[in-house]
Amino acid sequence: MLSFDITDKIIRIVRGFESSGKIKIYDAFSIDIPEKTIENGNIVDVTGLASIIGDILKKQKYKRKRAP
């Protein structure tokens, strides 16, 4: 499971899995996003944001089909 918390300045990503009704966390990290990517809760640069998220997931070697 991947969980994303996206604000206008930062993206927090948590990777984990559910077992016996509890969430186990593998790792978590934050990345800064450029100004004007998100303004007032609206994504202004969808392509840029998708690229940032895709690049960080590749860098962290997350598989496409499974998060753990």
XYZ file of N, CA and C in Angstrom:
204
model
N 0.837 -1.153 0.000
C 0.000 0.000 0.000
C 0.895 1.233 0.000
N 0.496 2.197 -0.795
C 1.156 3.496 -0.787
C 0.151 4.532 -0.338
N 0.567 5.416 0.536
C -0.284 6.503 0.995
C 0.410 7.820 0.656
N -0.346 8.738 0.055
C 0.199 10.029 -0.344
C -0.517 11.143 0.411
N 0.248 12.065 0.957
C -0.283 13.292 1.538
C 0.319 14.420 0.714
N -0.515 15.077 -0.070
C -0.028 16.092 -1.006
C -0.536 17.461 -0.579
N 0.392 18.378 -0.356
C 0.048 19.762 -0.071
C 0.617 20.630 -1.194
N 0.506 21.939 -1.064
C 1.037 22.808 -2.115
C 2.555 22.944 -2.060
N 3.198 22.394 -1.016
C 4.648 22.529 -0.882
C 5.394 21.198 -0.767
N 4.710 20.144 -0.344
C 5.404 18.896 -0.043
C 4.503 17.691 -0.320
N 5.132 16.584 -0.685
C 4.440 15.310 -0.810
C 5.065 14.360 0.196
N 4.221 13.748 1.009
C 4.688 12.725 1.942
C 4.191 11.385 1.426
N 5.092 10.403 1.362
C 4.734 9.073 0.871
C 5.076 8.061 1.957
N 4.094 7.197 2.249
C 4.278 6.141 3.243
C 4.028 4.816 2.538
N 4.932 3.869 2.710
C 4.779 2.541 2.125
C 4.582 1.546 3.251
N 3.561 0.709 3.131
C 3.295 -0.265 4.173
C 2.340 -1.336 3.713
N 1.834 -2.123 4.664
C 0.856 -3.156 4.361
C -0.020 -3.389 5.585
N -1.178 -3.999 5.346
C -2.124 -4.285 6.417
C -2.010 -5.753 6.792
N -1.957 -6.013 8.097
C -1.887 -7.381 8.600
C -2.619 -7.440 9.932
N -3.567 -8.340 10.041
C -4.341 -8.534 11.277
C -4.992 -7.234 11.758
N -5.479 -6.450 10.819
C -6.157 -5.215 11.168
C -5.251 -4.068 11.552
N -3.947 -4.242 11.397
C -2.996 -3.179 11.732
C -2.162 -2.840 10.502
N -1.733 -1.608 10.447
C -0.876 -1.149 9.355
C 0.576 -1.251 9.787
N 1.378 -1.931 8.989
C 2.820 -2.030 9.216
C 3.497 -1.109 8.199
N 4.360 -0.239 8.677
C 5.017 0.727 7.799
C 6.436 0.264 7.470
N 6.724 0.195 6.151
C 8.081 -0.116 5.695
C 8.966 1.127 5.765
N 8.497 2.184 5.140
C 9.274 3.412 5.142
C 8.369 4.593 4.808
N 8.898 5.777 5.022
C 8.173 7.009 4.738
C 9.184 8.091 4.402
N 8.794 8.974 3.515
C 9.687 10.077 3.178
C 8.883 11.230 2.610
N 9.519 12.380 2.515
C 8.884 13.592 1.998
C 9.734 14.166 0.886
N 9.058 14.801 -0.070
C 9.769 15.503 -1.138
C 9.117 16.868 -1.328
N 9.932 17.860 -1.581
C 9.435 19.206 -1.863
C 8.963 19.260 -3.309
N 7.939 20.034 -3.563
C 7.482 20.225 -4.929
C 7.667 21.690 -5.306
N 7.896 21.950 -6.592
C 8.128 23.333 -7.030
C 6.914 24.225 -6.801
N 7.185 25.494 -6.609
C 6.096 26.467 -6.478
C 5.258 26.455 -7.743
N 4.004 26.811 -7.605
C 3.047 26.912 -8.710
C 2.662 25.561 -9.294
N 3.048 24.452 -8.645
C 2.592 23.144 -9.085
C 1.175 22.915 -8.574
N 0.937 23.319 -7.322
C -0.389 23.249 -6.710
C -0.682 24.615 -6.092
N -1.837 25.164 -6.422
C -2.233 26.463 -5.878
C -3.648 26.371 -5.323
N -3.822 26.772 -4.062
C -5.133 26.768 -3.406
C -5.822 25.409 -3.491
N -5.051 24.346 -3.380
C -5.605 22.996 -3.402
C -5.874 22.432 -4.782
N -5.557 23.182 -5.821
C -5.768 22.728 -7.197
C -4.430 22.428 -7.860
N -4.347 21.291 -8.529
C -3.120 20.938 -9.243
C -3.072 21.758 -10.523
N -2.055 22.593 -10.629
C -1.885 23.466 -11.792
C -1.063 22.748 -12.861
N -0.026 22.034 -12.448
C 0.865 21.339 -13.377
C 0.733 19.828 -13.149
N -0.286 19.222 -13.747
C -0.557 17.792 -13.563
C 0.612 16.954 -14.082
N 1.109 17.270 -15.252
C 2.210 16.512 -15.844
C 3.461 16.601 -14.979
N 3.761 17.780 -14.489
C 4.937 17.963 -13.638
C 4.817 17.199 -12.330
N 3.650 17.235 -11.715
C 3.430 16.512 -10.459
C 3.524 15.006 -10.688
N 2.923 14.516 -11.764
C 3.002 13.089 -12.080
C 4.443 12.663 -12.316
N 5.214 13.506 -12.972
C 6.625 13.220 -13.228
C 7.426 13.148 -11.922
N 7.171 14.080 -11.019
C 7.857 14.091 -9.724
C 7.552 12.808 -8.961
N 6.275 12.437 -8.897
C 5.880 11.229 -8.162
C 6.471 9.984 -8.828
N 6.380 9.896 -10.155
C 6.943 8.750 -10.875
C 8.441 8.618 -10.680
N 9.152 9.729 -10.744
C 10.611 9.700 -10.573
C 11.004 9.226 -9.178
N 10.310 9.706 -8.154
C 10.676 9.307 -6.796
C 10.343 7.841 -6.553
N 9.244 7.354 -7.120
C 8.899 5.943 -6.955
C 9.918 5.052 -7.662
N 10.396 5.469 -8.819
C 11.451 4.720 -9.511
C 12.752 4.750 -8.706
N 13.096 5.914 -8.180
C 14.318 6.063 -7.391
C 14.280 5.164 -6.155
N 13.106 5.043 -5.532
C 12.957 4.200 -4.344
C 12.753 2.728 -4.716
N 12.725 2.441 -6.017
C 12.588 1.078 -6.557
C 11.280 0.416 -6.142
N 10.206 1.190 -6.179
C 8.881 0.639 -5.911
C 8.390 -0.058 -7.171
N 7.832 -1.236 -7.020
C 7.285 -1.960 -8.150
C 5.919 -1.382 -8.498
N 5.537 -1.534 -9.745
C 4.259 -0.983 -10.205
C 3.067 -1.711 -9.626
N 3.136 -3.025 -9.523
C 1.965 -3.795 -9.108
C 1.856 -3.979 -7.609
N 2.954 -3.915 -6.887
C 2.920 -4.147 -5.464
C 3.777 -3.119 -4.737
N 3.235 -2.552 -3.676
C 3.988 -1.557 -2.912
C 4.998 -2.201 -1.957
N 4.665 -3.283 -1.213
C 5.650 -3.828 -0.261
C 6.818 -4.490 -0.926
